[in-house]
Structure formats: structure tokens, C-alpha cells
Coordinates of C-alpha atoms in Angstrom, one line a residue:
Chain G
M1 CA 0.0 0.1 -0.1
G2 CA 1.3 3.5 -1.0
E3 CA 0.5 6.5 1.0
K4 CA -2.8 8.3 0.1
V5 CA -2.2 12.0 -0.7
L6 CA -4.7 14.7 -1.5
M7 CA -4.7 15.5 -5.3
K8 CA -6.7 17.7 -7.6
G9 CA -8.4 15.5 -10.3
N10 CA -6.5 17.1 -13.1
E11 CA -3.1 16.4 -11.2
A12 CA -4.2 12.8 -10.7
I13 CA -4.7 12.4 -14.4
A14 CA -1.4 13.8 -15.1
E15 CA 0.6 11.7 -12.4
A16 CA -1.3 8.6 -13.5
A17 CA -0.4 9.1 -17.1
I18 CA 3.1 9.3 -16.2
R19 CA 2.9 6.2 -14.1
A20 CA 1.4 4.5 -17.0
G21 CA 4.5 5.3 -19.2
C22 CA 3.3 8.4 -21.1
R23 CA 6.3 10.5 -21.7
H24 CA 4.7 12.7 -24.5
Y25 CA 2.2 15.5 -23.7
F26 CA 1.0 18.0 -26.0
G27 CA -1.6 20.6 -24.9
Y28 CA -2.8 24.3 -24.9
P29 CA -4.0 25.9 -21.6
I30 CA -7.6 26.3 -21.0
T31 CA -9.7 26.4 -17.8
P32 CA -10.7 24.1 -16.1
Q33 CA -8.2 21.7 -17.2
T34 CA -4.9 23.7 -17.0
E35 CA -3.5 21.8 -14.1
V36 CA -2.9 18.9 -16.3
A37 CA -0.8 20.7 -18.5
A38 CA 0.9 22.6 -15.5
Y39 CA 1.8 19.2 -13.9
M40 CA 3.2 17.9 -17.0
S41 CA 5.5 21.0 -17.7
K42 CA 6.9 20.4 -14.1
R43 CA 7.5 16.6 -14.5
M44 CA 8.1 15.7 -18.0
P45 CA 11.6 17.5 -18.3
K46 CA 12.8 15.7 -15.1
I47 CA 11.8 12.3 -16.3
G48 CA 13.3 12.4 -19.9
G49 CA 9.7 13.2 -21.3
T50 CA 8.3 15.7 -23.8
F51 CA 6.1 18.6 -22.7
L52 CA 5.0 20.9 -25.3
Q53 CA 2.8 23.8 -25.2
A54 CA 1.6 23.9 -28.7
E55 CA 0.5 26.9 -30.8
S56 CA -3.0 25.7 -30.7
E57 CA -5.2 22.8 -29.9
I58 CA -5.0 21.6 -33.6
A59 CA -1.3 21.6 -33.6
A60 CA -1.4 19.5 -30.3
I61 CA -3.7 16.9 -31.5
N62 CA -1.5 16.5 -34.7
M63 CA 1.6 16.0 -32.6
V64 CA -0.2 13.3 -30.6
I65 CA -0.9 11.5 -34.1
G66 CA 2.8 11.7 -34.8
V67 CA 3.9 10.2 -31.5
A68 CA 1.1 7.5 -31.7
A69 CA 2.3 6.2 -35.0
T70 CA 5.6 5.4 -33.2
G71 CA 3.8 3.3 -30.8
K72 CA 4.6 5.5 -27.7
R73 CA 2.0 6.2 -25.0
V74 CA 0.9 10.1 -25.8
M75 CA -1.9 12.2 -24.6
T76 CA -3.4 15.6 -24.8
S77 CA -6.0 17.2 -22.6
S78 CA -8.4 20.3 -22.9
S79 CA -11.7 21.5 -22.1
S80 CA -14.9 21.7 -24.3
P81 CA -13.9 24.5 -26.9
G82 CA -10.5 23.0 -27.3
I83 CA -11.8 19.6 -27.9
S84 CA -13.9 20.7 -30.6
L85 CA -10.8 22.0 -32.3
K86 CA -9.2 18.7 -31.8
Q87 CA -11.9 16.6 -33.5
E88 CA -10.4 16.5 -37.1
G89 CA -7.2 15.0 -35.5
I90 CA -9.4 12.6 -33.5
S91 CA -11.0 11.3 -36.7
Y92 CA -7.6 10.8 -38.3
L93 CA -6.5 8.7 -35.3
A94 CA -9.6 6.7 -35.7
G95 CA -9.0 6.3 -39.5
C96 CA -5.4 5.3 -38.8
D97 CA -6.2 3.0 -35.8
L98 CA -3.9 4.7 -33.6
P99 CA -4.0 4.4 -29.8
A100 CA -4.0 7.8 -27.6
L101 CA -5.6 9.4 -24.7
V102 CA -7.7 12.4 -24.9
V103 CA -8.9 14.2 -21.8
N104 CA -11.9 16.6 -21.9
V105 CA -12.6 18.5 -18.6
E106 CA -15.8 19.9 -19.7
R107 CA -17.2 23.3 -19.2
G108 CA -20.4 25.1 -20.3
G109 CA -21.1 25.8 -24.0
P110 CA -21.9 26.1 -26.7
G111 CA -19.2 28.5 -28.1
L112 CA -16.7 29.8 -25.4
G113 CA -19.7 29.2 -23.0
G114 CA -18.4 29.6 -19.6
I115 CA -15.6 28.0 -17.2
Q116 CA -18.0 26.2 -14.8
P117 CA -18.5 22.4 -15.0
S118 CA -20.7 20.8 -17.5
Q119 CA -21.6 17.4 -19.1
S120 CA -22.6 18.9 -22.4
D121 CA -20.0 17.1 -24.5
Y122 CA -21.7 13.6 -24.1
W123 CA -23.0 13.5 -27.6
Q124 CA -19.7 14.7 -28.9
A125 CA -17.7 12.3 -27.0
T126 CA -19.9 9.1 -27.6
K127 CA -21.4 9.7 -31.1
A128 CA -18.0 10.5 -32.5
G129 CA -17.2 14.4 -32.7
G130 CA -15.3 14.2 -36.0
H131 CA -16.2 13.0 -39.4
G132 CA -16.7 9.4 -40.5
D133 CA -17.9 6.3 -38.9
Y134 CA -16.0 5.7 -35.8
H135 CA -16.2 5.3 -31.9
N136 CA -13.8 6.4 -29.1
I137 CA -13.9 4.5 -25.9
V138 CA -15.3 7.0 -23.3
L139 CA -14.5 6.9 -19.7
A140 CA -16.5 8.7 -17.1
P141 CA -14.6 9.2 -13.8
A142 CA -16.8 10.2 -10.7
S143 CA -13.7 10.6 -8.2
V144 CA -10.3 11.7 -8.2
Q145 CA -9.2 8.1 -7.5
E146 CA -11.0 7.1 -10.6
M147 CA -9.5 10.1 -12.5
A148 CA -6.2 8.4 -11.9
A149 CA -7.4 4.6 -12.3
L150 CA -9.2 5.4 -15.5
T151 CA -6.3 7.3 -17.0
I152 CA -4.1 4.3 -16.7
K153 CA -7.1 1.8 -17.8
G154 CA -7.5 4.3 -20.6
F155 CA -4.0 4.1 -21.9
E156 CA -4.4 0.2 -21.8
L157 CA -7.7 0.1 -23.6
A158 CA -6.3 2.3 -26.1
D159 CA -3.3 0.2 -26.8
K160 CA -5.4 -3.0 -26.8
Y161 CA -7.7 -1.9 -29.4
S162 CA -5.4 0.5 -31.2
M163 CA -8.0 3.5 -30.8
V164 CA -8.6 6.7 -29.0
T165 CA -9.7 6.6 -25.3
M166 CA -11.4 9.8 -24.0
I167 CA -11.6 10.6 -20.4
L168 CA -14.9 12.5 -20.0
A169 CA -14.7 14.5 -16.9
D170 CA -15.9 18.1 -15.9
G171 CA -14.8 21.2 -14.0
T172 CA -15.6 19.7 -10.5
M173 CA -13.7 16.6 -11.0
G174 CA -10.7 18.4 -12.4
Q175 CA -10.6 21.0 -9.6
M176 CA -11.7 19.0 -6.6
M177 CA -9.2 17.3 -4.3
E178 CA -9.7 13.9 -2.8
P179 CA -7.4 11.1 -1.4
V180 CA -5.7 9.2 -4.1
E181 CA -3.7 6.3 -4.1
I182 CA -1.9 5.4 -7.5
D183 CA 1.1 3.1 -6.5
D184 CA -1.5 -0.1 -6.4
I185 CA -2.7 0.5 -9.9
E186 CA -1.3 -2.3 -12.1
I187 CA 0.4 -1.1 -15.4
K188 CA -0.1 -3.2 -18.4
T189 CA 1.5 -2.7 -21.7
V190 CA 1.0 -4.5 -25.2
E191 CA 3.2 -5.0 -28.1
K192 CA 2.9 -2.8 -31.1
P193 CA 4.5 -4.5 -34.1
W194 CA 2.6 -2.1 -36.5
A195 CA 4.5 1.0 -35.0
L196 CA 6.9 3.1 -37.1
T197 CA 10.1 2.5 -35.3
G198 CA 12.5 2.3 -38.2
T199 CA 12.9 -1.1 -40.0
G200 CA 16.5 -1.6 -39.2
M201 CA 16.6 -3.1 -42.7
A202 CA 15.2 -6.3 -40.9
R203 CA 11.6 -6.0 -41.8
S204 CA 9.3 -4.5 -44.4
H205 CA 7.9 -1.0 -44.0
N206 CA 5.0 -0.4 -41.7
I207 CA 2.5 2.1 -42.9
V208 CA 0.1 4.2 -40.9
N209 CA -2.7 5.9 -43.1
S210 CA -6.2 6.8 -43.1
L211 CA -6.4 7.4 -47.0
Y212 CA -8.3 4.6 -49.0
L213 CA -9.3 5.8 -52.4
K214 CA -10.8 2.5 -53.5
P215 CA -14.3 2.3 -52.0
D216 CA -14.3 -1.4 -51.6
L217 CA -11.1 -1.4 -49.5
L218 CA -12.4 1.6 -47.4
E219 CA -15.6 -0.2 -46.9
Q220 CA -13.6 -3.4 -45.6
K221 CA -11.6 -1.2 -43.3
N222 CA -14.8 0.2 -41.7
F223 CA -16.2 -3.3 -41.4
E224 CA -13.1 -4.5 -39.7
R225 CA -13.1 -1.6 -37.3
Y226 CA -16.7 -2.4 -36.4
E227 CA -16.0 -6.0 -35.7
K228 CA -13.5 -4.5 -33.1
Y229 CA -16.1 -2.2 -31.7
A230 CA -18.7 -5.1 -31.3
Q231 CA -15.8 -7.0 -29.4
I232 CA -15.4 -3.9 -27.1
E233 CA -19.1 -3.6 -26.6
K234 CA -19.1 -7.2 -25.4
S235 CA -16.1 -7.1 -23.1
E236 CA -15.3 -3.7 -21.8
V237 CA -18.5 -2.3 -20.4
M238 CA -18.0 -0.8 -16.9
Y239 CA -20.6 0.4 -14.5
E240 CA -21.6 0.9 -10.8
E241 CA -24.9 -0.3 -9.4
Y242 CA -25.8 1.5 -6.1
M243 CA -28.7 0.4 -4.0
M244 CA -30.3 -1.2 -7.0
D245 CA -31.4 -4.6 -5.4
D246 CA -35.0 -3.4 -4.3
A247 CA -35.1 -0.2 -6.4
D248 CA -38.5 0.9 -8.0
I249 CA -36.8 3.9 -9.6
C250 CA -33.5 4.0 -11.3
L251 CA -31.5 7.0 -11.5
V252 CA -28.8 7.0 -14.4
A253 CA -25.9 9.4 -13.9
F254 CA -22.1 9.7 -14.4
G255 CA -19.3 11.9 -13.1
I256 CA -20.3 14.5 -10.6
T257 CA -24.1 14.1 -11.2
A258 CA -23.8 10.5 -9.9
R259 CA -22.3 11.8 -6.8
V260 CA -25.3 14.2 -6.2
A261 CA -27.7 11.4 -7.0
K262 CA -26.2 9.2 -4.2
N263 CA -27.0 12.1 -1.7
A264 CA -30.4 12.3 -3.2
I265 CA -31.0 8.5 -2.9
A266 CA -30.0 8.6 0.8
E267 CA -32.7 11.3 1.4
A268 CA -35.4 9.4 -0.8
R269 CA -34.8 6.2 0.9
A270 CA -35.2 8.0 4.5
K271 CA -38.6 8.9 3.0
G272 CA -39.3 5.2 2.1
I273 CA -38.8 5.6 -1.7
K274 CA -37.0 2.7 -3.2
V275 CA -34.6 4.3 -5.4
G276 CA -31.1 3.2 -6.8
L277 CA -28.5 4.2 -9.3
L278 CA -26.9 3.0 -12.2
R279 CA -23.6 4.9 -13.1
P280 CA -22.1 4.2 -16.4
I281 CA -18.3 4.3 -16.1
T282 CA -17.8 3.6 -19.9
L283 CA -20.1 5.9 -21.8
W284 CA -19.0 4.2 -24.8
P285 CA -19.5 1.2 -24.7
F286 CA -22.8 2.4 -22.8
P287 CA -24.0 -0.4 -20.4
S288 CA -27.2 -1.0 -22.2
Q289 CA -27.7 -4.6 -21.2
A290 CA -27.4 -3.6 -17.4
L291 CA -30.1 -1.0 -18.0
A292 CA -32.4 -3.4 -20.0
A293 CA -32.0 -5.9 -17.2
R294 CA -33.3 -3.3 -14.8
A295 CA -36.4 -2.5 -16.8
S296 CA -38.6 -5.3 -15.7
Q297 CA -37.9 -4.4 -12.1
C298 CA -38.1 -0.6 -12.3
K299 CA -41.2 1.4 -13.0
A300 CA -39.3 4.4 -14.2
F301 CA -35.8 5.8 -15.1
I302 CA -34.5 9.2 -14.3
S303 CA -31.5 10.6 -16.3
V304 CA -29.5 13.1 -14.2
E305 CA -27.1 15.1 -16.5
M306 CA -25.6 18.6 -16.8
N307 CA -26.8 19.2 -20.3
M308 CA -30.2 19.5 -22.1
G309 CA -30.8 15.9 -22.0
Q310 CA -28.2 13.8 -24.0
M311 CA -27.6 10.6 -22.4
I312 CA -31.2 10.2 -21.9
D313 CA -31.4 9.0 -25.5
D314 CA -29.0 6.1 -24.7
V315 CA -31.3 5.2 -21.6
K316 CA -34.4 5.1 -23.8
L317 CA -32.7 3.0 -26.4
A318 CA -31.1 0.7 -23.9
I319 CA -34.5 -0.3 -22.4
S320 CA -36.3 0.0 -25.8
C321 CA -38.5 2.9 -24.1
S322 CA -40.3 0.1 -22.2
R323 CA -40.4 2.4 -19.4
P324 CA -40.9 6.2 -18.8
V325 CA -37.5 8.0 -18.9
Y326 CA -37.5 11.3 -17.1
L327 CA -34.9 14.0 -17.2
C328 CA -33.4 16.0 -14.3
N329 CA -31.0 18.5 -15.3
R330 CA -29.1 21.8 -14.9
V331 CA -26.9 23.3 -17.6
G332 CA -24.3 26.3 -18.2
G333 CA -22.1 25.4 -15.4
M334 CA -24.9 24.8 -12.8
I335 CA -24.8 21.7 -10.9
P336 CA -28.2 20.0 -9.8
S337 CA -28.5 20.0 -5.9
P338 CA -29.4 16.9 -4.1
E339 CA -32.8 18.5 -3.3
E340 CA -33.4 19.1 -7.0
V341 CA -32.8 15.4 -7.8
L342 CA -35.1 14.4 -4.7
D343 CA -38.0 16.6 -6.1
K344 CA -37.7 14.7 -9.3
I345 CA -37.7 11.3 -7.5
I346 CA -40.5 12.2 -5.4
S347 CA -42.7 13.7 -8.4
V348 CA -41.8 10.5 -10.3
S349 CA -42.7 8.1 -7.5
G350 CA -46.0 9.8 -7.2
G351 CA -45.2 11.2 -3.7
A352 CA -43.6 9.8 -0.6
D353 CA -44.9 6.7 0.9
Chain Q
M1 CA -19.5 13.1 13.8
S2 CA -20.6 11.2 10.8
T3 CA -20.3 14.1 8.3
L4 CA -18.8 17.6 8.8
N5 CA -19.6 20.0 5.9
I6 CA -17.5 23.1 6.1
L7 CA -17.7 26.3 3.8
F8 CA -14.8 28.7 3.8
A9 CA -15.4 32.0 2.2
G10 CA -13.8 35.4 1.5
F11 CA -11.7 37.3 -1.0
G12 CA -9.3 35.7 -3.3
G13 CA -5.8 36.0 -1.7
Q14 CA -6.9 35.5 2.0
G15 CA -5.8 31.9 1.9
I16 CA -9.4 30.6 2.0
L17 CA -8.2 27.6 -0.3
F18 CA -5.3 26.9 2.0
S19 CA -7.4 26.8 5.1
G20 CA -9.5 24.5 3.3
K21 CA -6.7 22.3 2.5
F22 CA -5.5 22.3 6.0
M23 CA -8.9 21.0 7.0
A24 CA -9.0 18.4 4.4
Y25 CA -5.8 17.0 5.5
E26 CA -6.8 17.1 9.2
G27 CA -9.6 14.7 8.1
L28 CA -7.3 12.5 5.8
L29 CA -4.6 12.1 8.7
A30 CA -7.7 11.1 10.8
D31 CA -8.5 8.4 8.3
K32 CA -11.8 10.1 7.2
H33 CA -13.2 10.3 3.8
V34 CA -12.6 14.0 2.6
S35 CA -13.2 16.0 -0.4
W36 CA -12.0 19.7 -1.1
L37 CA -13.7 21.7 -3.9
P38 CA -12.6 25.3 -4.5
S39 CA -14.2 28.0 -6.7
Y40 CA -12.0 28.5 -9.7
G41 CA -11.1 30.8 -12.4
P42 CA -11.0 34.5 -12.1
E43 CA -12.5 34.2 -8.6
M44 CA -9.2 33.0 -7.4
R45 CA -7.5 36.2 -8.5
G46 CA -9.3 38.9 -6.3
G47 CA -13.1 38.2 -6.4
T48 CA -14.9 36.3 -3.7
A49 CA -13.5 32.8 -3.3
N50 CA -14.9 29.9 -1.5
C51 CA -14.0 26.3 -0.8
S52 CA -16.1 23.3 0.3
V53 CA -14.7 20.8 2.6
I54 CA -16.3 17.6 3.7
I55 CA -14.8 15.2 6.3
S56 CA -16.8 12.1 6.8
D57 CA -17.0 8.6 8.1
E58 CA -18.6 7.6 5.0
E59 CA -17.9 8.0 1.4
V60 CA -18.3 11.5 0.2
G61 CA -21.3 12.0 -2.3
S62 CA -21.5 15.5 -3.6
P63 CA -18.5 17.5 -2.8
I64 CA -20.5 20.6 -2.9
V65 CA -21.4 22.2 0.4
D66 CA -24.6 24.0 0.0
K67 CA -25.7 23.6 3.7
P68 CA -22.7 24.1 5.9
D69 CA -22.5 22.8 9.4
V70 CA -19.6 25.1 9.6
L71 CA -19.2 28.5 7.8
V72 CA -16.0 30.5 8.0
V73 CA -16.3 34.1 6.6
M74 CA -13.7 36.6 5.9
N75 CA -15.6 39.3 4.1
L76 CA -19.0 40.9 4.3
P77 CA -20.3 39.7 0.8
S78 CA -19.7 36.0 2.0
L79 CA -21.6 36.4 5.2
D80 CA -24.5 38.0 3.4
K81 CA -24.4 35.2 0.6
Y82 CA -24.1 32.2 3.0
E83 CA -25.7 33.1 6.4
D84 CA -29.0 31.5 5.7
A85 CA -27.5 28.3 4.3
V86 CA -26.1 27.3 7.6
V87 CA -27.9 24.3 9.1
P88 CA -29.8 25.2 12.4
G89 CA -27.4 24.4 15.3
G90 CA -24.3 25.1 13.0
K91 CA -21.5 27.3 13.8
I92 CA -20.3 30.6 12.0
F93 CA -16.9 32.0 12.3
V94 CA -16.6 35.6 11.5
D95 CA -13.6 37.6 10.9
C96 CA -14.8 40.6 12.8
S97 CA -11.7 42.7 12.0
L98 CA -13.3 42.9 8.5
I99 CA -16.9 42.3 9.0
E100 CA -18.7 44.9 11.2
R101 CA -22.2 43.6 11.2
K102 CA -23.5 40.8 13.4
V103 CA -24.9 37.7 12.4
E104 CA -28.6 37.8 12.5
R105 CA -29.3 34.1 12.8
T106 CA -30.2 33.2 16.3
D107 CA -30.3 29.3 15.8
V108 CA -26.6 29.0 15.2
S109 CA -23.5 29.4 17.4
V110 CA -21.4 32.5 16.3
Y111 CA -17.7 33.1 17.0
Y112 CA -16.4 36.5 16.2
V113 CA -12.6 36.3 15.7
P114 CA -10.6 39.4 15.2
A115 CA -8.5 37.3 12.9
T116 CA -7.1 40.1 10.4
G117 CA -6.4 42.5 13.2
L118 CA -4.4 40.0 15.2
A119 CA -2.6 38.9 12.3
S120 CA -1.3 42.5 11.6
E121 CA -0.6 42.9 15.3
K122 CA 1.6 39.8 15.2
K123 CA 3.2 40.9 12.1
I124 CA 1.9 38.0 10.2
P125 CA -0.7 39.9 8.1
T126 CA -1.1 37.1 5.5
L127 CA -2.1 34.5 8.3
A128 CA -5.4 35.7 9.3
N129 CA -6.9 32.5 7.7
M130 CA -4.9 30.3 9.9
I131 CA -5.9 32.3 13.0
I132 CA -9.6 31.7 12.3
T133 CA -8.8 28.1 11.4
G134 CA -7.1 27.8 14.7
K135 CA -10.4 29.0 16.6
M136 CA -12.6 26.7 14.4
L137 CA -10.2 23.7 15.4
K138 CA -10.6 24.3 19.0
E139 CA -14.6 25.0 18.8
L140 CA -14.9 21.7 16.7
G141 CA -13.0 19.7 19.3
F142 CA -9.9 19.0 17.1
S143 CA -6.5 18.8 19.1
L144 CA -3.3 20.6 17.9
D145 CA -1.6 17.2 17.9
S146 CA -1.7 16.7 14.1
V147 CA -1.0 20.3 13.2
D148 CA 2.8 19.8 12.6
A149 CA 2.0 16.7 10.4
V150 CA -0.7 18.5 8.4
L151 CA 1.4 21.6 7.7
G152 CA 4.1 19.4 6.5
K153 CA 2.0 18.1 3.9
I154 CA 0.6 21.4 2.6
V155 CA 3.4 24.0 2.9
S156 CA 5.4 23.4 -0.1
T157 CA 9.1 22.2 0.3
R158 CA 10.6 25.7 -0.8
H159 CA 8.5 27.3 1.9
Q160 CA 9.5 25.3 4.9
D161 CA 10.4 28.5 6.7
L162 CA 6.8 29.3 6.8
L163 CA 5.9 26.3 8.9
S164 CA 6.5 27.7 12.3
V165 CA 4.4 31.1 11.5
N166 CA 1.6 29.1 10.3
K167 CA 1.8 27.1 13.5
D168 CA 2.0 30.2 15.6
A169 CA -1.1 31.4 13.8
I170 CA -3.0 28.4 14.5
R171 CA -2.0 28.4 18.0
A172 CA -2.9 32.2 18.4
G173 CA -6.6 31.2 17.1
Y174 CA -6.8 28.1 19.3
E175 CA -5.9 30.0 22.5
L176 CA -8.5 32.7 21.8

């Protein structure tokens, strides 16, 4: 057991990335994720790594593509407006089947929006924010410990499936401090025979490319990629169930709103309302089967989100609209209070018993 | 104590976040679950700053303290904003060197601490936050035993010379 220390979520991501073997970070400052870059700027030069503050987010993501092609662990981080700028590069990473970690510590939008926390990039993250048919694996931490653990897991999944993993956090997760323990997290690496490391005149050239002018070949590439996605949907879904054993009402929430939901559940249960929480940890792949399995037991679902209702679509799809799904939300940097979630639970339950 | 919700509030630059960090480490070293959530952005650079700290025997749910058991205020706008949010029976610590008005609530315990005045007197003008923190430690029933260990965690290695003055400030508040 290592010692527990208090760290900001953003710092935990940076430290965990370094522990995971990431030695290349490219970024551009933006609130509320700047501590990731600040931490990297201090640590990378001391451990023989690269910290580079690029001239723009677009430059940073293209530097990520370059390092990813060599098979080294590489990452970038930003907040919502900056992540929009990176989408072209993320699409190219997908098209080239390259692994990389992209961190989005979300703030309110659209446009420059504000700097307070938000979850309004759910659609962008899970439905592919750039052009073309592709997915990113999307991980949603709900504690500083998970900011660290899912960063390490994110590199592992990115390497295993040769694709982008995105950490979808928000301003509170990035800025809050909690005890964190990184030493005990196991680091797994995989061989990358496809990487551009120089042939040493001993093998034929590796090629990393996303351009396929022959449509039948491009179609085949897409089919292959979706076989990989199907495998991920089968084996990599992660979620937490909280007080679901006897629940009549199922809250669905990720990240900060899942924590608010837990407070509301405690208050609702004190009033005799049987309510639980299903917290997706992977937003893609979405825990659809786990939700579907609860549809026969629960009379209603409530999606608690900091956006105008994005994940709620996936909840409805997961349960094939077999039960009503309600939305409890705040936007623009506002966070729902436990009382607001409780009020929604009470109204959905038809009043306290 | 099952859960203690503390809200520190004042101007950016008064050490609001540092005091919060001190209390979070007090909790951590006592093997409690803790969270620390600051206001961030331009607020940290001169506007009103606040900081939520939760110390609990159980896992911390939402890290946002909107109904504090303990409110520490170091400027008038913060008292105006948060006075009504304190739970009945809660405690309010007021830096009465900076806040002239009295607390209107009658269902809470109020401690008027001349923290900023005392800090100037003691020639440690930047440590009013630790004086009021010291007073809070005492009224919440914390001992001073872990102060050295906590300060060792949060005072950066290049500022170890500040350890003893921080400790003096905490003690001064504790002995009020």
C-alpha cells in the first residue's frame, strides 16, 4: 500500500499518465483543465519526457498523431472548446487505428460558453465528434481516485484496441481534491508490431494511413473496425450499481451528477422511496444490457445530467422505451442540488409513501 | 461526527483555499473520507473565493457544500451570501476585523474572531486565515496534535520557513 495523498483531479490524471508510461504530452491551456498541462510541464523535463505547449489545440492533436504512430504512449488534454478543435485529429487517429488518450474536462457551452462544470459534450464524445464512422472508448470518472485509475485503464484500452480513449470529466472532477492512491494500480502494456520505429533493414515498412481511395477497400476497413467495436461492446462495459437490489426507480448518472444522485438517494430512502443508481463508467460502450436488465424491475428511470438531455437518448434505447425515462438537469455550469434530484424522485414516485 | 460540511468564504488572496486544504488533510490524517472543492477561475484572483470541505466517516457524495455545518467567513459579501445556508445548530466563524455587522441568525453558534487585526498585530498579516482556522479547530473539538503533520503536507518544500509562523497563527487562534 502506498500513501494516500490529496490531489486535484487534473493532477491525478497527469501523475497517473506518467505512471502509465506516457512520456509525451502536447496541449494548450484552458480552464478548467490547465493543471494537467501545468503538472506535465513540471514533471516531463525531469523524467526525460516531452512537454510541449503547442501553438493551438489543432497543432497539439496532430503532434499526438505523430507520436502515436511510433507506438509510444501519448496524450493531450483540453476543455470543451479546445476539444472541438481537436476533432479533426481524433477522426484521423480513428482512421489510422492509432491509440492515444484524450482528456476533456468539460465546461459549459456552446461556443466559448463559461468555465464552470458541464456534461454537455456527451454527444460529441460518444457519438464521434469528428467526421466518419468511428467510436472512441469514453470513460467517465466520478472521483479523483477514478481520474487516476481510468487514466491508466484508458491507456491500456487504447493500446489493446488501437484507438482513442477519451476521459470525459468536468470542472468539478478536475478541480476537486480527494485522497488518491496510485502506487497499487497495475500497469499493463502491449506489443505494437505495427508501429513506425524504423525497419533496421530487418523487416518491411509499416504504414500508418487513413486514406483509402478504393471504396471497396475503405468499406472493408470500416467493417473490420466495427468488428473490433463489437468486441469492445461485449467485453469492456463498466458500470456501478448502487442500491439497485430493491429499487423501483433507477437513476442514471455519471461523473459529478452520480455523486449528487447518491445524496438524493439517501434522502429519498429515508422517506421510504426505493430508488437506486446505475452509474455508467464507460459511456461508450454504454451499459445498455445492465439497464435493460433493470427495466422489468423498475417502473421508471431518471437521467440526471448537466446538459439539455443527451445521455437520456441512450437510456431510452437501452430499455427500448419500455418504461418512462425522465430528465433531471441543470446546464450552463450549474450543478443540480441533491434537493432538485430528490424533488424529481418524489414527483416520479407519485409522492412519498 | 458522521459528516462535517465546512464552507470557507472570503476574498481571493486571503488563503481561503489553503485553510480548506488544511482541514481536508486534518480529516485525511484522521482516516476519514474527505473532499475539497474550490471555486476556480477569475474568482481565485481577487473576487470572492470559496471552498467546500467535507470530512466524513462515510464515502463523500456530492463535494459541494450548500448547507454548511460550519461556515467561516472573511468578508461581508460572503456572510451576506451564506448566512442563511448554515444548518440550524451550525457554527459561524466571522472575521470581525473585516466584517462589522453581527450575524442575524439566532439558531446557530457564532464566534467573532478578530483574525485580520490580530494577524497585523503579530506581524503575520497574511495568516489571518490560519488564526480563524485555529479558533475553528478548538470549537470543533480538534486537538493540535496533528498540526505539524498537516502543515508538513501542505506547505511546499521551498517554503518550509513558513511552517512555524503558520503554526503560531493556528495556536493564536486556538488560544482565543
